[in-house]
CSV table of C-alpha atoms in Angstrom, one decimal:
chain,number,residue,atom,x,y,z
R,377,ALA,CA,-96.8,-19.5,-115.1
R,378,ALA,CA,-100.6,-19.2,-114.7
R,379,ASP,CA,-100.3,-19.4,-110.9
R,380,ASP,CA,-97.4,-16.8,-111.0
R,381,GLU,CA,-99.7,-14.4,-113.0
R,382,ALA,CA,-102.5,-14.9,-110.5
R,383,ARG,CA,-100.3,-14.1,-107.5
R,384,ARG,CA,-98.9,-10.9,-109.2
R,385,ALA,CA,-102.5,-9.8,-109.8
R,386,ALA,CA,-103.7,-10.5,-106.4
R,387,PRO,CA,-104.5,-7.3,-104.4
R,388,GLY,CA,-102.3,-6.4,-101.4
R,389,VAL,CA,-99.5,-8.8,-102.2
R,390,THR,CA,-96.0,-7.3,-102.9
R,391,ARG,CA,-93.0,-9.2,-103.9
R,392,VAL,CA,-89.9,-8.5,-101.8
R,393,GLU,CA,-86.3,-9.8,-101.6
R,394,VAL,CA,-84.9,-11.2,-98.4
R,395,SER,CA,-81.6,-12.4,-97.2
R,396,ARG,CA,-80.7,-14.3,-94.2
R,397,PHE,CA,-78.6,-12.7,-91.5
R,398,GLU,CA,-77.1,-14.4,-88.4
R,399,ALA,CA,-75.8,-12.5,-85.4
R,400,GLN,CA,-72.0,-12.2,-84.8
R,401,PRO,CA,-70.1,-11.2,-81.7
R,402,MET,CA,-69.2,-7.5,-81.9
R,403,ARG,CA,-67.0,-5.6,-79.5
R,404,ARG,CA,-68.8,-2.4,-78.5
R,405,GLU,CA,-66.5,0.6,-78.1
R,406,VAL,CA,-66.4,4.3,-77.4
R,407,VAL,CA,-64.6,6.3,-80.0
R,408,VAL,CA,-63.2,9.8,-79.1
R,409,GLN,CA,-61.5,12.3,-81.4
R,410,GLY,CA,-58.6,14.0,-79.6
R,411,GLN,CA,-54.8,14.9,-79.8
R,412,THR,CA,-51.5,13.8,-78.3
R,413,MET,CA,-50.1,16.0,-75.4
R,414,PRO,CA,-46.9,15.9,-73.3
R,415,ARG,CA,-47.1,14.3,-70.0
R,416,TYR,CA,-45.3,17.2,-68.5
R,417,GLU,CA,-44.3,20.6,-69.9
R,418,VAL,CA,-42.2,22.7,-67.6
R,419,LEU,CA,-40.7,26.2,-67.8
R,420,LEU,CA,-37.4,26.0,-66.1
R,421,LYS,CA,-36.3,29.1,-64.5
R,422,ALA,CA,-33.3,30.5,-62.7
R,423,GLU,CA,-33.2,30.5,-58.9
R,424,LEU,CA,-30.2,32.8,-58.6
R,425,GLN,CA,-28.8,36.0,-60.2
R,426,GLY,CA,-25.6,35.6,-62.3
R,427,GLU,CA,-24.1,35.5,-65.8
R,428,VAL,CA,-24.6,32.4,-67.8
R,429,THR,CA,-21.1,30.8,-68.5
R,430,GLU,CA,-22.1,27.5,-70.0
R,431,VAL,CA,-25.2,26.4,-72.1
R,432,LEU,CA,-25.2,22.5,-72.3
R,433,ALA,CA,-28.4,21.8,-73.9
R,434,GLU,CA,-30.1,22.8,-77.2
R,435,LYS,CA,-33.6,22.7,-78.6
R,436,GLY,CA,-34.6,19.1,-79.6
R,437,GLN,CA,-32.1,17.6,-77.4
R,438,ARG,CA,-33.1,14.6,-75.2
R,439,VAL,CA,-32.0,14.9,-71.7
R,440,ARG,CA,-32.1,12.5,-68.5
R,441,GLU,CA,-33.3,13.4,-65.2
R,442,GLY,CA,-30.5,15.2,-63.3
R,443,ASP,CA,-28.5,16.3,-66.4
R,444,THR,CA,-27.1,19.7,-66.1
R,445,LEU,CA,-28.5,22.2,-68.6
R,446,LEU,CA,-26.6,25.4,-67.9
R,447,ARG,CA,-24.2,27.0,-65.3
R,448,LEU,CA,-24.1,30.4,-63.8
R,449,ALA,CA,-20.9,32.2,-62.8
R,450,ALA,CA,-19.4,31.3,-59.5
R,451,ASN,CA,-18.7,34.8,-58.4
R,452,GLU,CA,-18.1,34.7,-54.6
R,453,ARG,CA,-20.1,31.5,-53.9
R,454,PRO,CA,-17.1,29.1,-53.6
R,455,GLN,CA,-15.4,31.4,-50.9
R,456,ARG,CA,-18.7,31.7,-48.9
R,457,LEU,CA,-18.8,27.9,-49.0
R,458,ALA,CA,-15.3,27.5,-47.8
R,459,GLN,CA,-15.9,30.0,-45.0
R,460,ALA,CA,-19.0,28.1,-44.0
R,461,ARG,CA,-17.2,24.8,-43.7
R,462,ALA,CA,-14.4,26.4,-41.8
R,463,LEU,CA,-16.8,28.1,-39.3
R,464,LEU,CA,-18.6,24.8,-38.8
R,465,GLN,CA,-15.4,23.0,-38.0
R,466,GLN,CA,-14.6,25.7,-35.3
R,467,ARG,CA,-18.1,25.5,-33.8
R,468,GLU,CA,-17.7,21.8,-33.4
R,469,LEU,CA,-14.6,22.1,-31.6
R,470,GLU,CA,-16.0,24.9,-29.3
R,471,TYR,CA,-19.1,22.7,-28.5
R,472,LYS,CA,-16.8,19.5,-27.7
R,473,ALA,CA,-14.8,21.7,-25.3
R,474,ALA,CA,-17.9,23.2,-23.7
R,475,GLN,CA,-19.3,19.5,-23.2
R,476,SER,CA,-15.9,18.7,-21.6
R,477,LEU,CA,-15.9,21.6,-19.3
R,478,LYS,CA,-19.4,21.1,-18.3
R,479,ALA,CA,-18.7,17.3,-17.4
R,480,GLN,CA,-15.9,18.6,-15.1
R,481,GLY,CA,-18.2,21.2,-13.5
R,482,LEU,CA,-16.2,24.0,-14.8
R,483,GLN,CA,-18.8,25.6,-17.1
R,484,ALA,CA,-22.4,26.6,-16.7
R,485,GLU,CA,-25.4,25.0,-18.5
R,486,ARG,CA,-26.0,28.2,-20.2
R,487,GLN,CA,-22.6,28.4,-21.8
R,488,LEU,CA,-23.2,24.8,-23.2
R,489,ALA,CA,-26.4,25.9,-24.7
R,490,GLU,CA,-24.9,28.9,-26.3
R,491,ALA,CA,-22.2,26.7,-27.8
R,492,LEU,CA,-24.9,24.3,-29.2
R,493,SER,CA,-26.7,27.3,-30.6
R,494,LEU,CA,-23.8,28.6,-32.5
R,495,LEU,CA,-23.1,25.0,-33.8
R,496,ARG,CA,-26.5,24.8,-35.3
R,497,GLU,CA,-26.3,28.2,-36.8
R,498,ALA,CA,-23.0,27.2,-38.6
R,499,GLN,CA,-24.6,24.0,-39.8
R,500,LEU,CA,-27.5,26.0,-41.3
R,501,GLN,CA,-24.9,28.5,-42.9
R,502,LEU,CA,-23.1,25.7,-44.5
R,503,LYS,CA,-26.3,24.1,-45.9
R,504,ASN,CA,-27.3,27.5,-47.4
R,505,ALA,CA,-23.8,27.9,-48.9
R,506,GLU,CA,-23.9,24.4,-50.4
R,507,LEU,CA,-27.5,25.0,-51.8
R,508,ALA,CA,-26.5,28.3,-53.4
R,509,GLU,CA,-23.5,26.6,-55.0
R,510,SER,CA,-25.8,23.7,-56.3
R,511,LYS,CA,-28.3,26.2,-57.7
R,512,ARG,CA,-25.5,27.6,-60.0
R,513,GLN,CA,-26.3,24.6,-62.2
R,514,LEU,CA,-29.8,24.2,-63.6
R,515,ARG,CA,-30.6,20.5,-63.9
R,516,ALA,CA,-33.4,18.5,-65.6
R,517,PRO,CA,-36.2,17.6,-63.1
R,518,PHE,CA,-37.2,14.7,-65.4
R,519,ALA,CA,-36.2,12.9,-68.5
R,520,GLY,CA,-37.4,14.7,-71.6
R,521,VAL,CA,-36.9,16.8,-74.7
R,522,ILE,CA,-35.8,20.4,-74.8
R,523,GLN,CA,-38.7,22.3,-76.6
R,524,TRP,CA,-37.1,25.8,-76.3
R,525,ARG,CA,-33.8,27.5,-75.1
R,526,HIS,CA,-34.4,30.9,-73.7
R,527,VAL,CA,-30.9,31.9,-72.8
R,528,ALA,CA,-27.4,32.2,-74.4
R,529,PRO,CA,-23.9,32.3,-72.9
R,530,GLY,CA,-23.3,35.8,-71.4
R,531,ASP,CA,-26.9,36.4,-70.6
R,532,PHE,CA,-27.3,37.9,-67.1
R,533,MET,CA,-30.0,36.1,-65.3
R,534,GLN,CA,-32.3,37.2,-62.3
R,535,PRO,CA,-34.3,34.7,-60.1
R,536,GLY,CA,-37.3,33.8,-62.1
R,537,ASP,CA,-36.0,34.4,-65.6
R,538,PRO,CA,-36.9,31.5,-68.1
R,539,ALA,CA,-34.0,29.2,-69.2
R,540,TYR,CA,-35.6,26.2,-71.0
R,541,THR,CA,-39.0,24.6,-71.9
R,542,LEU,CA,-38.8,21.0,-71.1
R,543,VAL,CA,-41.4,18.3,-72.1
R,544,SER,CA,-41.8,14.7,-71.2
R,545,LEU,CA,-43.3,12.5,-74.0
R,546,ASP,CA,-42.9,9.1,-72.4
R,547,PRO,CA,-45.5,8.1,-71.6
R,548,LEU,CA,-47.7,10.1,-74.0
R,549,ARG,CA,-50.9,11.7,-73.1
R,550,ILE,CA,-53.8,11.6,-75.6
R,551,ARG,CA,-56.8,13.8,-74.7
R,552,GLY,CA,-60.3,13.9,-76.1
R,553,ASP,CA,-64.0,14.9,-75.2
R,554,VAL,CA,-66.6,12.3,-74.5
R,555,ALA,CA,-70.4,12.9,-75.0
R,556,GLU,CA,-72.4,12.9,-71.9
R,557,GLY,CA,-74.4,9.8,-73.3
R,558,GLU,CA,-71.3,7.7,-73.4
R,559,VAL,CA,-69.3,8.8,-70.4
R,560,GLY,CA,-71.4,6.5,-68.1
R,561,ASN,CA,-69.8,3.6,-69.9
R,562,LEU,CA,-66.2,4.6,-69.1
R,563,ALA,CA,-64.2,4.3,-66.0
R,564,GLU,CA,-60.4,5.1,-65.2
R,565,GLY,CA,-58.1,2.1,-65.8
R,566,MET,CA,-59.9,0.9,-68.7
R,567,ALA,CA,-57.7,-0.5,-71.7
R,568,ALA,CA,-57.7,2.0,-74.5
R,569,THR,CA,-55.9,2.5,-78.0
R,570,ALA,CA,-55.1,5.5,-79.9
R,571,THR,CA,-54.5,5.6,-83.7
R,572,LEU,CA,-52.4,8.8,-84.6
R,573,SER,CA,-52.8,10.8,-87.8
R,574,ASN,CA,-49.6,9.0,-89.1
R,575,GLY,CA,-51.2,5.6,-88.6
R,576,VAL,CA,-49.2,4.6,-85.6
R,577,GLU,CA,-51.3,2.7,-83.0
R,578,LEU,CA,-50.6,3.2,-79.2
R,579,ARG,CA,-51.9,1.0,-76.5
R,580,GLY,CA,-52.5,2.2,-72.9
R,581,SER,CA,-55.3,2.9,-70.4
R,582,VAL,CA,-57.6,5.6,-69.4
R,583,ASN,CA,-56.1,7.6,-66.5
R,584,PHE,CA,-58.6,10.5,-66.3
R,585,ILE,CA,-62.2,11.4,-66.9
R,586,ALA,CA,-63.4,14.6,-66.0
R,587,PRO,CA,-65.9,15.0,-63.1
R,588,VAL,CA,-67.5,18.1,-64.6
R,589,ALA,CA,-68.7,18.7,-68.1
R,590,GLU,CA,-67.6,21.5,-70.3
R,591,GLY,CA,-70.1,24.3,-70.1
R,592,GLY,CA,-70.5,24.9,-73.8
R,593,THR,CA,-70.2,21.4,-75.2
R,594,ARG,CA,-71.5,19.3,-72.4
R,595,THR,CA,-68.8,16.9,-73.0
R,596,PHE,CA,-66.4,15.4,-70.4
R,597,ALA,CA,-62.6,15.5,-70.9
R,598,LEU,CA,-60.9,12.2,-71.2
R,599,GLU,CA,-57.2,11.3,-71.0
R,600,MET,CA,-55.3,8.2,-71.7
R,601,GLU,CA,-51.6,7.4,-71.3
R,602,ALA,CA,-49.5,5.1,-73.6
R,603,ASP,CA,-45.9,4.1,-73.8
R,604,ASN,CA,-43.8,6.2,-76.3
R,605,PRO,CA,-40.4,4.7,-76.4
R,606,ASP,CA,-37.5,7.1,-77.2
R,607,SER,CA,-40.3,9.9,-77.4
R,608,GLN,CA,-40.7,8.9,-81.1
R,609,GLN,CA,-44.4,10.2,-81.3
R,610,ARG,CA,-44.8,13.9,-81.0
R,611,ALA,CA,-47.3,16.0,-79.2
R,612,GLY,CA,-50.0,17.9,-80.9
R,613,MET,CA,-50.9,15.1,-83.4
R,614,SER,CA,-54.5,14.3,-84.1
R,615,ALA,CA,-55.6,10.9,-82.7
R,616,THR,CA,-58.6,8.6,-82.5
R,617,ILE,CA,-59.0,7.0,-79.1
R,618,ARG,CA,-60.9,3.7,-78.8
R,619,VAL,CA,-62.2,2.2,-75.5
R,620,PRO,CA,-63.5,-1.2,-75.9
R,621,LEU,CA,-66.6,-2.2,-73.9
R,622,GLU,CA,-68.5,-5.5,-73.7
R,623,THR,CA,-69.0,-7.9,-76.5
R,624,LEU,CA,-72.4,-8.2,-77.9
R,625,PRO,CA,-74.3,-10.3,-80.5
R,626,ALA,CA,-75.1,-7.9,-83.3
R,627,HIS,CA,-75.9,-7.8,-87.0
R,628,LYS,CA,-73.9,-5.9,-89.6
R,629,VAL,CA,-76.1,-4.6,-92.4
R,630,SER,CA,-76.1,-1.8,-94.9
R,631,PRO,CA,-77.9,1.5,-93.7
R,632,ALA,CA,-79.8,1.5,-96.7
R,633,LEU,CA,-82.0,-1.3,-95.2
R,634,LEU,CA,-83.1,1.0,-92.3
R,635,SER,CA,-86.6,2.4,-92.3
R,636,LEU,CA,-88.8,4.4,-89.9
R,637,SER,CA,-92.0,3.0,-88.3
R,638,ASP,CA,-95.3,5.1,-88.2
R,639,GLU,CA,-94.2,6.3,-84.8
R,640,GLY,CA,-90.8,7.5,-86.2
R,641,VAL,CA,-88.8,4.5,-84.7
R,642,LEU,CA,-85.7,3.3,-86.4
R,643,GLY,CA,-85.7,-0.3,-87.5
R,644,LEU,CA,-85.6,-3.1,-90.0
R,645,LYS,CA,-88.3,-5.2,-91.7
R,646,SER,CA,-88.2,-9.1,-91.9
R,647,VAL,CA,-90.6,-11.7,-93.1
R,648,ASN,CA,-91.8,-14.5,-90.8
R,649,GLN,CA,-92.5,-18.1,-91.8
R,650,GLU,CA,-96.1,-17.2,-92.7
R,651,GLY,CA,-94.9,-14.4,-95.2
R,652,VAL,CA,-95.9,-11.5,-92.9
R,653,VAL,CA,-93.8,-8.4,-92.6
R,654,GLN,CA,-92.6,-7.8,-89.1
R,655,PHE,CA,-90.9,-4.6,-87.8
R,656,HIS,CA,-87.9,-4.6,-85.5
R,657,ALA,CA,-86.7,-1.6,-83.5
R,658,VAL,CA,-82.9,-1.5,-83.6
R,659,GLU,CA,-80.0,0.3,-81.7
R,660,ILE,CA,-77.0,1.5,-83.7
R,661,LEU,CA,-74.1,0.0,-81.8
R,662,LYS,CA,-71.2,0.8,-84.0
R,663,SER,CA,-70.7,2.6,-87.5
R,664,GLU,CA,-68.1,1.4,-90.1
R,665,ARG,CA,-67.3,2.2,-93.7
R,666,ASP,CA,-69.0,-0.9,-94.9
R,667,GLY,CA,-71.9,-1.0,-92.8
R,668,MET,CA,-73.6,-0.7,-89.3
R,669,TRP,CA,-73.6,-3.0,-86.5
R,670,LEU,CA,-77.3,-3.2,-85.0
R,671,GLY,CA,-78.7,-4.8,-81.7
R,672,GLY,CA,-82.3,-5.6,-81.1
R,673,LEU,CA,-82.8,-8.2,-83.8
R,674,PRO,CA,-83.2,-12.0,-83.3
R,675,ASP,CA,-80.1,-14.2,-83.6
R,676,GLU,CA,-81.4,-15.5,-87.0
R,677,VAL,CA,-83.7,-13.3,-89.1
R,678,GLU,CA,-84.9,-12.9,-92.8
R,679,LEU,CA,-84.4,-9.3,-93.5
R,680,ILE,CA,-86.1,-7.5,-96.5
R,681,THR,CA,-83.3,-6.1,-98.7
R,682,VAL,CA,-85.3,-5.0,-101.6
R,683,GLY,CA,-88.9,-3.7,-101.4
R,684,GLN,CA,-88.9,-2.7,-97.7
R,685,GLY,CA,-90.1,0.7,-98.6
R,686,PHE,CA,-93.4,-0.6,-100.2
R,687,VAL,CA,-94.5,-2.8,-97.4
R,688,ARG,CA,-95.8,-2.2,-93.8
R,689,GLU,CA,-95.8,-4.3,-90.6
R,690,GLY,CA,-98.6,-7.0,-90.9
R,691,ASP,CA,-98.7,-7.0,-94.8
R,692,ARG,CA,-98.5,-10.4,-96.3
R,693,VAL,CA,-95.8,-10.5,-99.0
R,694,GLU,CA,-94.3,-12.8,-101.8
R,695,VAL,CA,-90.8,-13.7,-100.8
R,696,VAL,CA,-87.9,-14.1,-103.3
R,697,SER,CA,-84.4,-15.0,-101.8
R,698,ALA,CA,-81.5,-12.9,-102.9
R,699,GLU,CA,-79.9,-16.0,-104.3
R,700,GLN,CA,-83.1,-16.5,-106.6
């Protein structure tokens, strides 16, 4: 008891509490806030004029690539197609006859060339007639979900009039903005996960990093893609993107233990075997709800957990363990 009283009375000696910390492997990661987006969003338009006779898809309906969404009135297109086929058949017979006469020496080369020219013109007319007939039916260019239907039966459409808005949600795109200090750690093709606002976690990879920063924020656009079976997750949801980097040895501590050196450097204070305070500059690697992961410390260290604000580097202190 007398020795304890003498130590308490000794000038310049402060009692501090310490705890032993050991480094643990920590996966460093870049965290980006963003939102989900469609992979494709297309406004489908009419290519021909005509009356809408059939509407075959509604809002919210899932469609496959090539599915027919609407049909326009046939009008005179079937007749033109039949005429084009008949004309082609006639031109083929005329060309074969011209070839036969040319072989017998009864027809000039110029007449054979004219027959060939007429045959090719008939082939082109048939191709155009078939194309016009096929464009009467508006088909889905890819598998997706109908976002909006802009027409109804009986509408008269002109070329370029909107018919449907079609979106593709599988795979789903997730977009965010990366700070300029972190973009150098990322590369296209890196594995990534996205946690949506409804708690669902999607796994995918980074497929785009903008080469130019946004002028106002100095951030870089980042996009990842993740499988979205049956298009269950919707576009426009908030999401947290996590891109894991290398695994580093780190210490997880309470931010309350952090202090600043006289030079304004962020760090932690420890006590060595001689009872002298040491200051360690640290780097914040990751923040979580229950603590911070820090780099820059020895693998094993006795950190001051109580009293660090009353001592400076080089001070001799009296050590009390947290267990005591």
